[in-house]
PDB file of C-alpha atoms and ligand atoms in Angstrom:
ATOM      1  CA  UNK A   1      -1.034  -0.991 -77.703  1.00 97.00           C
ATOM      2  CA  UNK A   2      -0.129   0.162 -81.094  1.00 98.00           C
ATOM      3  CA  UNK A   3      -1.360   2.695 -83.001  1.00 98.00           C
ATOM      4  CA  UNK A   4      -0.535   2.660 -87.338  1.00 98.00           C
ATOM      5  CA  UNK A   5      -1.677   6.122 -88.784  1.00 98.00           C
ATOM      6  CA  UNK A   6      -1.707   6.129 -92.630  1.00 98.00           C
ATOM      7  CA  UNK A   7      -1.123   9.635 -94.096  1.00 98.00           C
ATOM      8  CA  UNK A   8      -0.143  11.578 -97.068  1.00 98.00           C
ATOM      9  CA  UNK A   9       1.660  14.108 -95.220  1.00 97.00           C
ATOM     10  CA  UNK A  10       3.494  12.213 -92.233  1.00 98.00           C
ATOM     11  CA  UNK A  11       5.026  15.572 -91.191  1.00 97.00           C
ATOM     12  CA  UNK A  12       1.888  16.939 -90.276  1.00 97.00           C
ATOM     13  CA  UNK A  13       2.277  14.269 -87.378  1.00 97.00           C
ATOM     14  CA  UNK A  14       6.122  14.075 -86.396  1.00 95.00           C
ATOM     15  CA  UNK A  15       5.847  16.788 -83.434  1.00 96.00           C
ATOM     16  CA  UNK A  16       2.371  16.006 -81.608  1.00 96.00           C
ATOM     17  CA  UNK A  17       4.110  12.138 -80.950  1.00 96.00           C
ATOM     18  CA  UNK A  18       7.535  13.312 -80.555  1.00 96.00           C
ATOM     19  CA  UNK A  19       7.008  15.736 -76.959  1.00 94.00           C
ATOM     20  CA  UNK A  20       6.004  15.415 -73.598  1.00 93.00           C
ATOM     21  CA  UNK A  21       3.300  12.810 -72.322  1.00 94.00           C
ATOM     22  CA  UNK A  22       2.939  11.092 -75.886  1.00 95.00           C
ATOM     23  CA  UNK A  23       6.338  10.765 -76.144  1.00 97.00           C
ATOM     24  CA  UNK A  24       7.465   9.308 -72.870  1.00 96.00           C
ATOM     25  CA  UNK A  25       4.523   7.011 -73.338  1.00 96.00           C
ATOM     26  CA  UNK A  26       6.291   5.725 -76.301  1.00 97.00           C
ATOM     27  CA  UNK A  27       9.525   5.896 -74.469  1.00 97.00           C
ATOM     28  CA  UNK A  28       7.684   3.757 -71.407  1.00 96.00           C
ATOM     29  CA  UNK A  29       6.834   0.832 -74.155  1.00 97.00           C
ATOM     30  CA  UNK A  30       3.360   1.468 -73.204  1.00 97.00           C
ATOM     31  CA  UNK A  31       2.498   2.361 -76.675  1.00 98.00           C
ATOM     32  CA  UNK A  32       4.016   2.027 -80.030  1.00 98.00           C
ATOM     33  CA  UNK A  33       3.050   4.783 -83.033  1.00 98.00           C
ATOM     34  CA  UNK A  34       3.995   3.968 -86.629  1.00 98.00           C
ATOM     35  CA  UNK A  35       3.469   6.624 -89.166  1.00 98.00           C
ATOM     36  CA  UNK A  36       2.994   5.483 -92.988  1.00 98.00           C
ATOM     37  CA  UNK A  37       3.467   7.629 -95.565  1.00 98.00           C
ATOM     38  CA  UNK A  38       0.734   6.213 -98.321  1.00 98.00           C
ATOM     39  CA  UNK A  39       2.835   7.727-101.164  1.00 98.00           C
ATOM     40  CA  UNK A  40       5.159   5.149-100.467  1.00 98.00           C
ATOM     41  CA  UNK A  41       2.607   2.490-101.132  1.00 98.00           C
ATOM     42  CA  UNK A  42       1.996   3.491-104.498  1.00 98.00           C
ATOM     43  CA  UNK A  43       2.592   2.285-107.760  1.00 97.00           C
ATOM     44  CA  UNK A  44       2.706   5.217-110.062  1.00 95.00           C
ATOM     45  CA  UNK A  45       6.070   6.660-110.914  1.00 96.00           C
ATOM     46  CA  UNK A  46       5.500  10.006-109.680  1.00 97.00           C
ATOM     47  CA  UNK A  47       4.002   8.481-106.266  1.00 97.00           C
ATOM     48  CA  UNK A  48       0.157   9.818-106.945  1.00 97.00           C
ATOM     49  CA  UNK A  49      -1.672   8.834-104.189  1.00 98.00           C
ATOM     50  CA  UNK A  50      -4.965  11.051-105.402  1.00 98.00           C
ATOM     51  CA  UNK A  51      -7.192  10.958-108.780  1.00 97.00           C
ATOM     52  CA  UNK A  52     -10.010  13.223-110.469  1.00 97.00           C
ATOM     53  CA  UNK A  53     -13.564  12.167-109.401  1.00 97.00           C
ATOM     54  CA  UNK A  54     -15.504  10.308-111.802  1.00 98.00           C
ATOM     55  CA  UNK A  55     -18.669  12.321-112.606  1.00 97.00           C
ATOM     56  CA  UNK A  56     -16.446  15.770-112.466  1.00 96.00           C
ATOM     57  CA  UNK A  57     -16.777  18.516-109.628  1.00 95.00           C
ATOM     58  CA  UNK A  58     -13.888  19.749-107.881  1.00 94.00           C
ATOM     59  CA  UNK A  59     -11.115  18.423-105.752  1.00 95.00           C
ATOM     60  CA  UNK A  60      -9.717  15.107-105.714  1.00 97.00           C
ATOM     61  CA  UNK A  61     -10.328  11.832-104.155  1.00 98.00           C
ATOM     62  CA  UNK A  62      -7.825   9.804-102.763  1.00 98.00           C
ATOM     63  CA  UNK A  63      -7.320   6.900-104.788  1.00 98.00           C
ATOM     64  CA  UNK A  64      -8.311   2.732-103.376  1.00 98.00           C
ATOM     65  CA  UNK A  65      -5.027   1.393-104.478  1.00 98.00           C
ATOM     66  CA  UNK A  66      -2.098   2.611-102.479  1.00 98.00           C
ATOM     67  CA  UNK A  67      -4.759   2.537 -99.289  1.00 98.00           C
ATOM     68  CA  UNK A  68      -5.292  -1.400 -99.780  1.00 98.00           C
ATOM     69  CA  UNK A  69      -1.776  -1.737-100.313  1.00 98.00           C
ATOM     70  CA  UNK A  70      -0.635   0.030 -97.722  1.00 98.00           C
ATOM     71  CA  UNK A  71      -3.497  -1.814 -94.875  1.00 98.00           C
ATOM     72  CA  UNK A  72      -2.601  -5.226 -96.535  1.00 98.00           C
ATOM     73  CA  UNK A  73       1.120  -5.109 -95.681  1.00 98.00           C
ATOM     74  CA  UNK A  74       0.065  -4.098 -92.027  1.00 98.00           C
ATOM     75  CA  UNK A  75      -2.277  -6.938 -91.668  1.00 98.00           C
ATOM     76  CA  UNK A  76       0.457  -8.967 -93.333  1.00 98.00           C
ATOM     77  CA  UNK A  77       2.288  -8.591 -89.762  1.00 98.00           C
ATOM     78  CA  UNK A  78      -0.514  -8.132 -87.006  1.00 98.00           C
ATOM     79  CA  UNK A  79      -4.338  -8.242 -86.975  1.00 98.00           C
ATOM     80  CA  UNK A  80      -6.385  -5.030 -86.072  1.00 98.00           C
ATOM     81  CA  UNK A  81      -9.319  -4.243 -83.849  1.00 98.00           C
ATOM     82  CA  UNK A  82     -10.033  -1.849 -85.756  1.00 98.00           C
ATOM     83  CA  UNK A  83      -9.359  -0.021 -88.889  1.00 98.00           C
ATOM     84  CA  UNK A  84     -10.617   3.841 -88.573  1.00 99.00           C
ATOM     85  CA  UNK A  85     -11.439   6.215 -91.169  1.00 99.00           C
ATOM     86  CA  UNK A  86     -11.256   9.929 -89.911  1.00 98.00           C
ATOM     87  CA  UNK A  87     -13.982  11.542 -91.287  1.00 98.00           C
ATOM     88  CA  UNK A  88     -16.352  14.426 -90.588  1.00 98.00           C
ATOM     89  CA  UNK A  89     -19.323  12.858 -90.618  1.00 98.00           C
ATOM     90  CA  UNK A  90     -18.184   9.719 -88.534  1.00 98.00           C
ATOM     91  CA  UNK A  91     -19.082   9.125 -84.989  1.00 98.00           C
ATOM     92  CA  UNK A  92     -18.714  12.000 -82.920  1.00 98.00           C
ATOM     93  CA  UNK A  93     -15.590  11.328 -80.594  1.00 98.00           C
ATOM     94  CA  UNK A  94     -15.999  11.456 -77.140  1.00 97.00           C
ATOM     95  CA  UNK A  95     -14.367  10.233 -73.675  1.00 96.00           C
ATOM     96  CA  UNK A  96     -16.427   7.095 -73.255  1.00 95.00           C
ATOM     97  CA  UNK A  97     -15.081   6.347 -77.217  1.00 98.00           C
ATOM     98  CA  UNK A  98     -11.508   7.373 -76.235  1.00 97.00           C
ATOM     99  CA  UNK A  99     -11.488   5.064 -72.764  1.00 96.00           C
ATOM    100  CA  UNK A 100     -12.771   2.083 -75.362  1.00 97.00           C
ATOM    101  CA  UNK A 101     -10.291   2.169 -77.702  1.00 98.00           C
ATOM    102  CA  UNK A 102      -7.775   2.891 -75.175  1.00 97.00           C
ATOM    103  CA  UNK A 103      -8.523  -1.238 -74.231  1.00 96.00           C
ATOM    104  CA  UNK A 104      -7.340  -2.033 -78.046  1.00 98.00           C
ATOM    105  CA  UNK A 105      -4.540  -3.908 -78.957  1.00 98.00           C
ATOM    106  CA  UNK A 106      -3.878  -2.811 -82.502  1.00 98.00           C
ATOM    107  CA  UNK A 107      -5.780  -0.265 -84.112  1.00 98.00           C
ATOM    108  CA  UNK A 108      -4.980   1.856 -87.424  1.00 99.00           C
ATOM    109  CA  UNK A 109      -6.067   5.560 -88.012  1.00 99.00           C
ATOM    110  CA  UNK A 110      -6.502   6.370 -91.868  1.00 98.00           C
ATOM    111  CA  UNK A 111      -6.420  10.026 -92.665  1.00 98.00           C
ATOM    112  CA  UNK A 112      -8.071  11.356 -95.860  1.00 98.00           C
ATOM    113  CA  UNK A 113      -7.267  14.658 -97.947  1.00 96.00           C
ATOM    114  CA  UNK A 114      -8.424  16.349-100.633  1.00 94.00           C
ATOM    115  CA  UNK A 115     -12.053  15.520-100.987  1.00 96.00           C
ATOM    116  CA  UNK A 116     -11.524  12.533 -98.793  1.00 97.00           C
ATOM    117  CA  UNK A 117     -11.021   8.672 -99.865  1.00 98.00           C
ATOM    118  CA  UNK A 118     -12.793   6.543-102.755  1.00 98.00           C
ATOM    119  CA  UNK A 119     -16.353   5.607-101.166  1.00 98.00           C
ATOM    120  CA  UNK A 120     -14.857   1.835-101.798  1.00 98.00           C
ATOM    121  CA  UNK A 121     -12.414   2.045 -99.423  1.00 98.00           C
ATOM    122  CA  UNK A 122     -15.048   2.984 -97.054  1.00 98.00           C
ATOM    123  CA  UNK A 123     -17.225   0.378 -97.650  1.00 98.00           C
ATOM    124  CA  UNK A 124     -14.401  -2.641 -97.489  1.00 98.00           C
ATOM    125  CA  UNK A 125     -11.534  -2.053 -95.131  1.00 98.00           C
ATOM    126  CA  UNK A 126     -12.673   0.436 -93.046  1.00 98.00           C
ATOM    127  CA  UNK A 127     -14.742  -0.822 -89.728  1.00 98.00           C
ATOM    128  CA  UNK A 128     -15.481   2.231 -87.574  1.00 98.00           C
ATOM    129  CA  UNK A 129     -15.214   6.018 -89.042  1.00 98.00           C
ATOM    130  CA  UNK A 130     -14.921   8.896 -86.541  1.00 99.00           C
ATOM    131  CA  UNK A 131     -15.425  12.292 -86.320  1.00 98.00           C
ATOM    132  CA  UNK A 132     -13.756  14.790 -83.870  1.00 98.00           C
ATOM    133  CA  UNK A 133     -16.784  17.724 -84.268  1.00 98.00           C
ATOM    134  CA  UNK A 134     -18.913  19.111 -87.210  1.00 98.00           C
ATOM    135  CA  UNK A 135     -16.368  20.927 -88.893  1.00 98.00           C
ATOM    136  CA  UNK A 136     -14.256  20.327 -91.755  1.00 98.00           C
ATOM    137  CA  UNK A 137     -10.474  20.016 -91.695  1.00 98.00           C
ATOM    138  CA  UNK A 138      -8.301  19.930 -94.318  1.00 97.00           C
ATOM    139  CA  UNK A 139      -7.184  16.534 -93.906  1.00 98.00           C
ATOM    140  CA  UNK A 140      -7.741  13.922 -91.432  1.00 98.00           C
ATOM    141  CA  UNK A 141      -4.120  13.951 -89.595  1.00 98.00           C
ATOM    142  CA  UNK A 142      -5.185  16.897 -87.264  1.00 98.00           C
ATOM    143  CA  UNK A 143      -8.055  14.266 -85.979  1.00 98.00           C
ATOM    144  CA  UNK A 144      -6.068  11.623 -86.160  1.00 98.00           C
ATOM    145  CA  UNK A 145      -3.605  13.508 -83.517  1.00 98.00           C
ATOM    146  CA  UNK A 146      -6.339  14.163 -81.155  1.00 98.00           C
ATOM    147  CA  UNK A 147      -7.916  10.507 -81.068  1.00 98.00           C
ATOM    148  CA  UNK A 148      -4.530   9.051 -80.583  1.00 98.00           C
ATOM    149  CA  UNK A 149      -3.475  11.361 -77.882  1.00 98.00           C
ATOM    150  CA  UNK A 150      -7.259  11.021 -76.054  1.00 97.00           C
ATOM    151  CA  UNK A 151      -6.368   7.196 -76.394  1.00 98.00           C
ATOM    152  CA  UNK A 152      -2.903   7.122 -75.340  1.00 97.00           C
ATOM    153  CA  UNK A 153      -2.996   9.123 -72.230  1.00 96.00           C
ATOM    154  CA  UNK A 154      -5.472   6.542 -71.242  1.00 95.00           C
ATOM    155  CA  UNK A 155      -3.223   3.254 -71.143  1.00 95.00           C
ATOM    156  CA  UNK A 156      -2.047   2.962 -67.394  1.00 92.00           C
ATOM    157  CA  UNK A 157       1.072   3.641 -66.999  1.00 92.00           C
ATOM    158  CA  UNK A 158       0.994   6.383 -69.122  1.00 93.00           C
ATOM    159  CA  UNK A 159      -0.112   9.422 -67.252  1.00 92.00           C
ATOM    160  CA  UNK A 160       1.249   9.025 -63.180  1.00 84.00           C
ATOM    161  CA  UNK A 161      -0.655   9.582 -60.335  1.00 71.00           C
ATOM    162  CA  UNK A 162      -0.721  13.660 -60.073  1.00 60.00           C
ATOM    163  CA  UNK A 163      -1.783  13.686 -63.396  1.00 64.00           C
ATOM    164  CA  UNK A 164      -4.485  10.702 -63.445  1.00 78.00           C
ATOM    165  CA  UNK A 165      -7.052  10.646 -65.804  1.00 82.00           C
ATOM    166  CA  UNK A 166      -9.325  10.002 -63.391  1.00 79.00           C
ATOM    167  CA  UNK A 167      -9.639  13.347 -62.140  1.00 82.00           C
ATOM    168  CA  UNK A 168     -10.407  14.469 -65.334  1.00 88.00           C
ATOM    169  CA  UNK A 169     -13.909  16.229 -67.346  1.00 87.00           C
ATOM    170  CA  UNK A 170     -15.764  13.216 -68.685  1.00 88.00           C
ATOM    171  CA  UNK A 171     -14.266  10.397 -66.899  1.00 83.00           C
ATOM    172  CA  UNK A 172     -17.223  10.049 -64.031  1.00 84.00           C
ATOM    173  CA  UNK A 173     -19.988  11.949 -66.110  1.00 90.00           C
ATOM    174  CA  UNK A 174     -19.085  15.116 -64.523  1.00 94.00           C
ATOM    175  CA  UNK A 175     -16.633  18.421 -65.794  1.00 95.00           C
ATOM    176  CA  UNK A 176     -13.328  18.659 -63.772  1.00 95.00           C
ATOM    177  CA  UNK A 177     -13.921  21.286 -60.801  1.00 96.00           C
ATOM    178  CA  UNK A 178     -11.431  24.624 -60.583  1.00 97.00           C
ATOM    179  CA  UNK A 179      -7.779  24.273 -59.846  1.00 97.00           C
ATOM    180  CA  UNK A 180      -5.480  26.900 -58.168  1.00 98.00           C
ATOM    181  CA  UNK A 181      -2.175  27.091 -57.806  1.00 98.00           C
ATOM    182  CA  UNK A 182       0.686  29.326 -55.810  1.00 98.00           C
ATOM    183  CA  UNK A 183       1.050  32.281 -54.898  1.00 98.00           C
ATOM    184  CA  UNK A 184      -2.722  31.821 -51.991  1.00 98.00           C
ATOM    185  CA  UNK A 185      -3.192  35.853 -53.066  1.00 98.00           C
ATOM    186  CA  UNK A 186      -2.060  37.472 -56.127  1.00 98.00           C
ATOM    187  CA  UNK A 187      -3.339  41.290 -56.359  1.00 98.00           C
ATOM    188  CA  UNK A 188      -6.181  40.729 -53.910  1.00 98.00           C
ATOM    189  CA  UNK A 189      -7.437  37.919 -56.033  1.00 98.00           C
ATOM    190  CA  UNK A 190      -7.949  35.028 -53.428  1.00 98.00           C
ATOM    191  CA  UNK A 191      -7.915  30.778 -53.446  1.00 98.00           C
ATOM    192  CA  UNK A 192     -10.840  29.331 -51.830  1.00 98.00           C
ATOM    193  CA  UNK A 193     -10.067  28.908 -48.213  1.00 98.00           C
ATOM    194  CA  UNK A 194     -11.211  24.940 -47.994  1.00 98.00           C
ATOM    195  CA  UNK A 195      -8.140  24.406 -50.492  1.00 98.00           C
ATOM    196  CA  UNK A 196      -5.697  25.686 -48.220  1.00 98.00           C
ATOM    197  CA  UNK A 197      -7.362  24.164 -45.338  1.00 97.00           C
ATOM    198  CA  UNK A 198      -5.578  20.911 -45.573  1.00 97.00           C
ATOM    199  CA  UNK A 199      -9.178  19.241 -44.716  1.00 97.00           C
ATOM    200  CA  UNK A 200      -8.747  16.265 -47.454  1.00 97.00           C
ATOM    201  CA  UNK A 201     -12.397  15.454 -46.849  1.00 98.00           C
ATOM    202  CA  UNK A 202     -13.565  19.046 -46.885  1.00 98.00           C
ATOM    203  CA  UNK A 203     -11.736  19.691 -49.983  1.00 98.00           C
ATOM    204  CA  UNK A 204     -12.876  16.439 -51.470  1.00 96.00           C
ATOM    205  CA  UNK A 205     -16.625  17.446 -50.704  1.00 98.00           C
ATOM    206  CA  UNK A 206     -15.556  20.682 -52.051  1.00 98.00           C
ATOM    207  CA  UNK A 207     -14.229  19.712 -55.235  1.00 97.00           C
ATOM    208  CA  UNK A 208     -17.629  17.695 -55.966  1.00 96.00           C
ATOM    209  CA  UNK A 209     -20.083  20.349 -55.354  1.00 98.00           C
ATOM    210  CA  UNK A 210     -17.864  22.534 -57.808  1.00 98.00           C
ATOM    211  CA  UNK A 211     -18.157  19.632 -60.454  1.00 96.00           C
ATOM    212  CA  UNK A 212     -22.007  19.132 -60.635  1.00 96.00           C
ATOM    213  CA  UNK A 213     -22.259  22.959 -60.328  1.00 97.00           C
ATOM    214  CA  UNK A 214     -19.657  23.594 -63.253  1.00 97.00           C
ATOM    215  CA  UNK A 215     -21.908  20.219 -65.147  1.00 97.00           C
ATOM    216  CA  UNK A 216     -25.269  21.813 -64.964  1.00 97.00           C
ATOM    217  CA  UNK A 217     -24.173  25.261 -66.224  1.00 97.00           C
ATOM    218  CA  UNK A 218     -21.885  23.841 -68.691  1.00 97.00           C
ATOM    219  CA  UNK A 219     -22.821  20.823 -69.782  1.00 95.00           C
ATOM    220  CA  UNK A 220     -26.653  20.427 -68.690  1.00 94.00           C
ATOM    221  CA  UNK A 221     -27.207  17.592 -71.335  1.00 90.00           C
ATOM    222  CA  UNK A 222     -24.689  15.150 -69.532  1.00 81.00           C
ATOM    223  CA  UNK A 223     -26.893  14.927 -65.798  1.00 65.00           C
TER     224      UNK A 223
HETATM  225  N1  LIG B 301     -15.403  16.206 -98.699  1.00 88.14           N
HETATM  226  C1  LIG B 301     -15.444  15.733 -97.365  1.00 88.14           C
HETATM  227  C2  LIG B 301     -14.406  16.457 -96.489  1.00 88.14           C
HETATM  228  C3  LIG B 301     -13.028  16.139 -96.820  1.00 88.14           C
HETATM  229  S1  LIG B 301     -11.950  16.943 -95.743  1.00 88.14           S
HETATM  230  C4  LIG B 301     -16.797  16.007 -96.775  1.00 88.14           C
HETATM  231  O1  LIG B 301     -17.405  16.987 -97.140  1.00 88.14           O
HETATM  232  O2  LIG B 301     -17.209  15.254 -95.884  1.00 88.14           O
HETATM  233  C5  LIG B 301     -10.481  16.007 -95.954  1.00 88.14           C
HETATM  234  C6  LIG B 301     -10.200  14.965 -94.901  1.00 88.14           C
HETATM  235  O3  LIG B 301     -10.019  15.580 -93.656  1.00 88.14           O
HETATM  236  C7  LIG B 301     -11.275  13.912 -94.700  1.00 88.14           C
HETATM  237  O4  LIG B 301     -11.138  12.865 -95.608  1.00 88.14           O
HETATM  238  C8  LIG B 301     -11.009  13.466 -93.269  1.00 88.14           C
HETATM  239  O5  LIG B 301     -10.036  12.438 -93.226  1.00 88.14           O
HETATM  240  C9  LIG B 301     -10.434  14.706 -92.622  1.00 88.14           C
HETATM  241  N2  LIG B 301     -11.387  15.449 -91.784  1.00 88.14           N
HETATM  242  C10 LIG B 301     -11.946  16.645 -92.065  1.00 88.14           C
HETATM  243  N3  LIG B 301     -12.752  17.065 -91.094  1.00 88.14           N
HETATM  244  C11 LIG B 301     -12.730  16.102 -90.126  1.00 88.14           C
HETATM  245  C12 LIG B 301     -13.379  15.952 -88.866  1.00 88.14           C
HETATM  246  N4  LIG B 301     -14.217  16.867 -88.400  1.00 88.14           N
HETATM  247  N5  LIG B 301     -13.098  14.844 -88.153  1.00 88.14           N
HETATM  248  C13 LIG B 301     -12.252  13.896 -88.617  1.00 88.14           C
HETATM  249  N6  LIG B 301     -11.618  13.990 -89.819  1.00 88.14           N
HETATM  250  C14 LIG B 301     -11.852  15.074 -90.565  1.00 88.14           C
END
């Protein structure tokens, strides 16, 4: 899979993709992240990438230009599934979204500032906008972080077996159940005795109950 996030501020995303499981799925070849700095995409001598609104009001909007330039030379080179605008009042992200675009071969994140992007760039280039919660961010690379890394961990070969996805909140409907690890007793505070049991189908059993328990009080809305 790869993954082309346009920014403004590139920096914002060197560390999340350069450390642990991101990284080594890089590493692996299982996924390939380009970052695009959208300042380099434009044709203004002192690399403005963001205008006044028309109609006043504060803060600026992200002008169509550099963004059609910049998507244009990508498409020059591959076609996309999908071209995403991170926005606050996209689609809400969730698991079931992550696990589909994990099956994507080439997919580009756009990440707005300011007051966000010209409305035109939403209605032509963009094909899916997405939201990571109602709340507003400063700028879209913070989102853009989290959807890729949802995504990523999701190719196989990316996570390995003791850390499978499968075993994870959201992936069967239901919230992980609680994990323990050494020392068995630390200051009177005990493990549950089925985990140290070494009953795999006790434990399993156990482990299930604990998930639709921890669903209903936590997430009622998802039985
Ligand atoms: N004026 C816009 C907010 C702009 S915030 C509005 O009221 O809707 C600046 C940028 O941050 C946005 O263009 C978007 O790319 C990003 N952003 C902010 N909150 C986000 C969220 N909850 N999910 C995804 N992207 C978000």
């Amino acid at each position: 899979m790869r993954i082309d996030i346009i920014t403004c501020l590139p920096r914002l995303l060197e560390s999340p993709f350069n450390d642990s499981i991101l990284k080594r799925a890089q590493d692996k070849g299982r996924v390939e992240v380009y970052i695009h700095d959208l300042r380099d995409y434009s044709t203004d001598k002192h690399k403005k990438i963001d205008d006044y609104a028309f109609g006043g009001g504060a803060g600026m909007v992200m002008m169509i230009e550099p963004i059609d330039r910049c998507i244009r030379e990508l498409k020059s080179s591959q076609s996309y599934d999908e071209i995403i605008y991170m926005s606050p009042d996209g689609q809400q992200f969730s698991q079931s979204m992550a696990n589909e675009l994990s099956l994507k071969k080439n997919i580009i994140l756009l990440c707005g500032h300011y007051k966000g992007v010209d409305e035109r760039v939403r209605e032509h280039y963009i094909t899916r906008e997405i939201s990571i919660g109602d709340y507003v961010l400063s700028g879209g690379e913070l989102a853009a972080a989290v959807v890729a890394d949802a995504i990523i961990r999701l190719i196989p070969g990316v996570l390995n077996d003791e850390t499978s996805a499968l075993t994870d909140s959201f992936q069967d409907g239901l919230v992980a159940p609680p994990v323990y690890t050494r020392p068995a007793e630390y200051d009177g505070l005990k493990v549950p005795e089925v985990l140290l049991s070494g009953h795999e189908k006790k434990i399993e059993e156990w482990r299930f109950e604990q998930s639709v328990k921890r669903t209903k009080q936590r997430r009622p809305e998802k039985e």
